[in-house]
XYZ file of C-alpha atoms in Angstrom:
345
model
C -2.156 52.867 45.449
C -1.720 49.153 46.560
C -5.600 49.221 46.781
C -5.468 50.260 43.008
C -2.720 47.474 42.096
C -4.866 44.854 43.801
C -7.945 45.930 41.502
C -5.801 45.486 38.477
C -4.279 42.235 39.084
C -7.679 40.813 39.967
C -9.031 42.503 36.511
C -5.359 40.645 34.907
C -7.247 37.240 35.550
C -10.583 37.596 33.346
C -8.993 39.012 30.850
C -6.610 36.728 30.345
C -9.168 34.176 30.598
C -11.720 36.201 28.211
C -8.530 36.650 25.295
C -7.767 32.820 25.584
C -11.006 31.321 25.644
C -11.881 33.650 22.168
C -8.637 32.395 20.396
C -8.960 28.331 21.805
C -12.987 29.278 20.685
C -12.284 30.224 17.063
C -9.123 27.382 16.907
C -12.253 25.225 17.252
C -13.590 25.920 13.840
C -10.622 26.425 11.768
C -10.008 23.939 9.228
C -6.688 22.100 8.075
C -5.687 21.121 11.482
C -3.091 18.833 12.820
C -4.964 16.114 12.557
C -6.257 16.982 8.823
C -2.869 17.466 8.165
C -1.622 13.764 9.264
C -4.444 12.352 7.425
C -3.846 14.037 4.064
C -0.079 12.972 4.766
C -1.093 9.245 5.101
C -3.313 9.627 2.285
C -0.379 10.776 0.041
C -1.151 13.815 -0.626
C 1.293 16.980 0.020
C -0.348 19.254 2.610
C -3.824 18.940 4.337
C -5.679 21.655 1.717
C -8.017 19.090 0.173
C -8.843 17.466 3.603
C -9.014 20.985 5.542
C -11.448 21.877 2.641
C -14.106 18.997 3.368
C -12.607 18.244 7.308
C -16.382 17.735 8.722
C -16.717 14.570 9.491
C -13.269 13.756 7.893
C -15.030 12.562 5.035
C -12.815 10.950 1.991
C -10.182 9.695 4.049
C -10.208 5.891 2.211
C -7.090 4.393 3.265
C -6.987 5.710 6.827
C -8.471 3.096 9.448
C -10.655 4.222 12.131
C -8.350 2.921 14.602
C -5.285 5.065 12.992
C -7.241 7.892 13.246
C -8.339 7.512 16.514
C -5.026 6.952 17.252
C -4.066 10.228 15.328
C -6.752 12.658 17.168
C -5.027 10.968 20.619
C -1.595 12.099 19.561
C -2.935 15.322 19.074
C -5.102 15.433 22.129
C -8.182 15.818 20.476
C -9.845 12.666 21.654
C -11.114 14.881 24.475
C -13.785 17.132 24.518
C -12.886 21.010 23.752
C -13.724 21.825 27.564
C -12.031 19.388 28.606
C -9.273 20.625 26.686
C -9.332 24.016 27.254
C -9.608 23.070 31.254
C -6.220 21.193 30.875
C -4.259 24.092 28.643
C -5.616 26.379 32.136
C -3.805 24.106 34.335
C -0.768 23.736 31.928
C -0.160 27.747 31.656
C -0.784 28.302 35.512
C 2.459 26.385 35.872
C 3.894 28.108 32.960
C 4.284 25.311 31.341
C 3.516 26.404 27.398
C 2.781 22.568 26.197
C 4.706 20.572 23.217
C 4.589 22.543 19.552
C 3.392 20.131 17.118
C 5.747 21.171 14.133
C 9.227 21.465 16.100
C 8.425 18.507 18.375
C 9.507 20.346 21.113
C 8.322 22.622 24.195
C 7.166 26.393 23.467
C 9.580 27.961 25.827
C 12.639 26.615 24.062
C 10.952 27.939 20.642
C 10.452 31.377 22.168
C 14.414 31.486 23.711
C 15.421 29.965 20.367
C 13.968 33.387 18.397
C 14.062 35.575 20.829
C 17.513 37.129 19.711
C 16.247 37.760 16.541
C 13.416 39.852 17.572
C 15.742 41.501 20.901
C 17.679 42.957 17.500
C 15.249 44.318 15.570
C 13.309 45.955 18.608
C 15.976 46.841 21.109
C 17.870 48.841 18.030
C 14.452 50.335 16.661
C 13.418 51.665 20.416
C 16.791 53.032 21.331
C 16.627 54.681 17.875
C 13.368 55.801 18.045
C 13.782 57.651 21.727
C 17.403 59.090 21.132
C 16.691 60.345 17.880
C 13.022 61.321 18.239
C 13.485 63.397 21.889
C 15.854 65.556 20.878
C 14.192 66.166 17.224
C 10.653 66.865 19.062
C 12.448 69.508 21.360
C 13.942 71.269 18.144
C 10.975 71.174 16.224
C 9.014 72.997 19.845
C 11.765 75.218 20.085
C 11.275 76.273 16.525
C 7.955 75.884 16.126
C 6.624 77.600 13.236
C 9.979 77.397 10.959
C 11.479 76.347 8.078
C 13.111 73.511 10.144
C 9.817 72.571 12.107
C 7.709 72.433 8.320
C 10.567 70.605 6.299
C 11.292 67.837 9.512
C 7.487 67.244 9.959
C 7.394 66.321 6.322
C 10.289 64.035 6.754
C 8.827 62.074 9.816
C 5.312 61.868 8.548
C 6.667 60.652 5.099
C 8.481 57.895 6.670
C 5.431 57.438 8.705
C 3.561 56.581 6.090
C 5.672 54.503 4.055
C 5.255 50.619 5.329
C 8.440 49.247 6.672
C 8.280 46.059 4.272
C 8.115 48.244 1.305
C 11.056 50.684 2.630
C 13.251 46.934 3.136
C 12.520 46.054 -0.308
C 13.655 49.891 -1.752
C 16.627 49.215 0.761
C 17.221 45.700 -0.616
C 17.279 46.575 -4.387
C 19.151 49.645 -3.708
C 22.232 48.939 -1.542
C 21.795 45.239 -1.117
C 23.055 44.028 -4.033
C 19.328 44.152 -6.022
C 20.110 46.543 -8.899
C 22.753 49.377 -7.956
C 24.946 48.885 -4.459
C 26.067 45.704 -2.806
C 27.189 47.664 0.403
C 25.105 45.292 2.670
C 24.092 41.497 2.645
C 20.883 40.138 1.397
C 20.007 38.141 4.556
C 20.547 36.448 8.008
C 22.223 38.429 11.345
C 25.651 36.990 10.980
C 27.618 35.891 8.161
C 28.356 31.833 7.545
C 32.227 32.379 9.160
C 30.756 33.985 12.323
C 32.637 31.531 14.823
C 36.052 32.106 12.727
C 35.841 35.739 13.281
C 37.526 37.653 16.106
C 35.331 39.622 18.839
C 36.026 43.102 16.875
C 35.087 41.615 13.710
C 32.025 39.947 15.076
C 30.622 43.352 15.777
C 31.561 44.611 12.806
C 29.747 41.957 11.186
C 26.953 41.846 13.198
C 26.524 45.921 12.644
C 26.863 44.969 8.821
C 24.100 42.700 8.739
C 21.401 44.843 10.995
C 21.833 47.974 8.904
C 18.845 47.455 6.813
C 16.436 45.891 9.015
C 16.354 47.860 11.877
C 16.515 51.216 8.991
C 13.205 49.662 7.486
C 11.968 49.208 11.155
C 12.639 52.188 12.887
C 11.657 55.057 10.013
C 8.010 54.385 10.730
C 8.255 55.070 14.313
C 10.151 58.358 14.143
C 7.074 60.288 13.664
C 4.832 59.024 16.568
C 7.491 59.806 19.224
C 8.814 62.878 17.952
C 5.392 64.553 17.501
C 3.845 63.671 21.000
C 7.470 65.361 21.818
C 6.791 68.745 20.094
C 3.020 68.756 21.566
C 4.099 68.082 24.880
C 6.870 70.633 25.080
C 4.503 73.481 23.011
C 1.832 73.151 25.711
C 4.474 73.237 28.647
C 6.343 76.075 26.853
C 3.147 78.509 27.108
C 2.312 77.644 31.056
C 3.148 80.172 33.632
C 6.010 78.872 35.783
C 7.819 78.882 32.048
C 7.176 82.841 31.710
C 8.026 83.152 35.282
C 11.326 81.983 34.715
C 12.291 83.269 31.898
C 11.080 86.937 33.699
C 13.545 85.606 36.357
C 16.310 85.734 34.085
C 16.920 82.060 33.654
C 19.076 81.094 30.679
C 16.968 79.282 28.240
C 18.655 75.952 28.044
C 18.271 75.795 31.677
C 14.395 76.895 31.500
C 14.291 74.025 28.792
C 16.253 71.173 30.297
C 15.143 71.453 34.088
C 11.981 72.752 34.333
C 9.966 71.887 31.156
C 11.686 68.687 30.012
C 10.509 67.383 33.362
C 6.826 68.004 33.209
C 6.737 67.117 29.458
C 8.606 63.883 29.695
C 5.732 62.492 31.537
C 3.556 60.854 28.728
C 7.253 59.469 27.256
C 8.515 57.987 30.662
C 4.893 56.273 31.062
C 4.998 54.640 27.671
C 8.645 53.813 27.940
C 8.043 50.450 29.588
C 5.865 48.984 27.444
C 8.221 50.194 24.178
C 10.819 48.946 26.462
C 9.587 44.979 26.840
C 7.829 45.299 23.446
C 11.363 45.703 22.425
C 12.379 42.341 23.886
C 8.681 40.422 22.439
C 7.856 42.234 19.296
C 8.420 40.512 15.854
C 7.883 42.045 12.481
C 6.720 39.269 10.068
C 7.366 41.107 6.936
C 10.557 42.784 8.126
C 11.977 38.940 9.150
C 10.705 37.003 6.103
C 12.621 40.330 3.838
C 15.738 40.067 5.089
C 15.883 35.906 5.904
C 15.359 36.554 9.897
C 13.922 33.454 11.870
C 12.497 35.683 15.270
C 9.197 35.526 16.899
C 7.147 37.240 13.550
C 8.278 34.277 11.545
C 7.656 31.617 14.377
C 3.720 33.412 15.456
C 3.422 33.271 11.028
C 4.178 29.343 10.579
C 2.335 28.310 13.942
C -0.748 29.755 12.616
C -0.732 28.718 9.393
C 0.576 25.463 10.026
C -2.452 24.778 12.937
C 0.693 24.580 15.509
C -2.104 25.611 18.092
C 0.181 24.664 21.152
C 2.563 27.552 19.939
C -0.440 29.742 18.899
C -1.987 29.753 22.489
C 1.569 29.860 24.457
C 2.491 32.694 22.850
C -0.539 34.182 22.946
C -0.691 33.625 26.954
C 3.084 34.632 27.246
C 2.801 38.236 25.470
C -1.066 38.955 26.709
C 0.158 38.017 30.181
C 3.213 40.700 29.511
C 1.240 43.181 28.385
C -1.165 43.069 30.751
C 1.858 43.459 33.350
C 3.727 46.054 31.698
C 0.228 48.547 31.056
C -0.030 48.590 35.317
C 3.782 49.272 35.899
C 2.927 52.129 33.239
C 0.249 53.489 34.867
C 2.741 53.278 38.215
C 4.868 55.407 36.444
C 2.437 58.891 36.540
C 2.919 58.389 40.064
C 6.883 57.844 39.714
C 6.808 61.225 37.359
C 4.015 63.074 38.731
C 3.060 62.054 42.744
C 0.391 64.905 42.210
C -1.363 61.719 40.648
C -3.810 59.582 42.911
C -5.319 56.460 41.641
C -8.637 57.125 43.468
């Protein structure tokens, strides 16, 4: 196994390599970057559309010196060639240190710590939603396959499956926050403006108050994938042999369910729970932030992009591939954890 976990970090290295030399690659050839963008600033004009539009050669820039612009492109660090460049970002994230956003003036890691409650709120709530509602549906609908229940709850899950979370918030929105029938809940933000004022009881109550609707929008969609891969996995382990046996034995059925089959089944759900685990932590819905007024890591990815923030782009992109890339081997560990019939070789 150690052999196997060797391999793996190894293979962590190119691709890590391979995903940020594509992304600092295209970054290349996007227009409207930071430098556009100061130009078109000193030029008076609002934004850097006109400049991004005709950037080659930064042609049309009457009123900016050659010396301010040089001086511009050295702010930005583009004075240097893009190898060059790309060999100093290397060196940067090897000491985890994520470089200096553009936008924010400040370093990626405090932008990242600064949104990361946000996002811990929407994902935590929508993964421990997801599992404790999801498991125990997925058993039912085994246990029953075939019924009433099992038809009418499939319909349920796979209709919320395939309504998009954004539109779900805005049906949410209009219909119990205050859009056109109920103001039960408020329109926007995780806390209300008297937060400090309020006592610890009443800051849960508020906080409760305000998540309602996002993490309903976010976790509807993700009922059906869970609860499904449930059923399967408890159908197929239902109809094995050692099931029969048992139940010949005289074993209750609850017992037969709970000890023996929820064992062998739970293995595809205990390997994916660490990456829906630490996806809970990183994950950001754009849509599902910008609905409801939430400033997490969606929102922050959203601007950096469109605003060319490109030292935010590529940390975050190094930060989250490096975490994934981490938390697909302790995944795979886990067969072994569940199953040590399992052998990497």
């Amino acid at each position: 196994m150690w052999s196997y976990v060797l391999r793996r970090l190894l293979l962590m290295v190119p691709t890590l390599l391979g995903v940020l030399a594509l992304t600092f690659a295209v970054i290349q050839f996007v227009p409207g970057g930071p430098v556009e963008q100061m130009v078109a600033q000193l030029e008076g004009r609002q934004g850097g559309g006109e400049t991004a539009a005709r950037a080659t050669g930064y042609r049309g820039r009457q009123g900016v010196e050659p010396a301010q612009l040089e001086e511009i492109r050295k702010l930005y660090g583009f004075d240097k060639p893009p190898l060059e460049r790309f060999w100093q970002m290397l060196k940067s994230f090897a000491r985890f240190d994520l470089g200096q956003s553009f936008h924010h003036h400040q370093d990626v890691w405090s932008l990242v710590r600064q949104k990361l409650p946000v996002s811990i709120s929407l994902g935590l709530w929508t993964f421990v939603l997801s599992y404790l509602i999801s498991v125990p549906l997925g058993i039912a609908k085994a246990v029953r396959a075939g019924s009433r229940f099992d038809a009418v709850s499939s319909l349920l899950v796979l209709a919320g499956y395939a309504i998009p979370g954004f539109v779900l918030g805005v049906a949410l929105l209009v219909l119990f926050g205050g859009g056109s029938l109920l103001a039960w809940f408020p329109l926007r933000g995780l806390t209300s403006a008297n937060w400090d004022e309020l006592s610890v009881g009443a800051k849960v109550v508020d906080y409760l108050w305000h998540i309602t609707l996002p993490v309903t929008a976010s976790v509807l969609g993700s009922f059906a994938v869970i609860t499904m891969l449930t059923k399967n996995t408890f159908l197929e382990e239902i109809g094995k042999q050692y099931v029969i046996t048992a139940r010949a034995k005289g074993l209750d059925e609850r017992r037969v369910l709970w000890r023996h089959v929820l064992r062998n089944a739970s293995i595809p759900l205990i390997t994916g729970f660490p990456a829906a685990f630490i996806g809970a932590f990183f994950t950001g819905s754009l849509l599902i932030e910008t609905l409801f007024s939430l400033d997490g890591l969606g929102l922050l990815g959203y601007e950096a992009v469109m605003r060319r923030d490109y030292p935010v782009v590529l940390g975050t992109l190094y930060l989250f591939t490096l975490i994934g890339l981490v938390t697909r081997l302790i995944g795979d560990l886990c067969y072994v954890w569940v199953d040590p019939r399992v052998r990497f070789d």
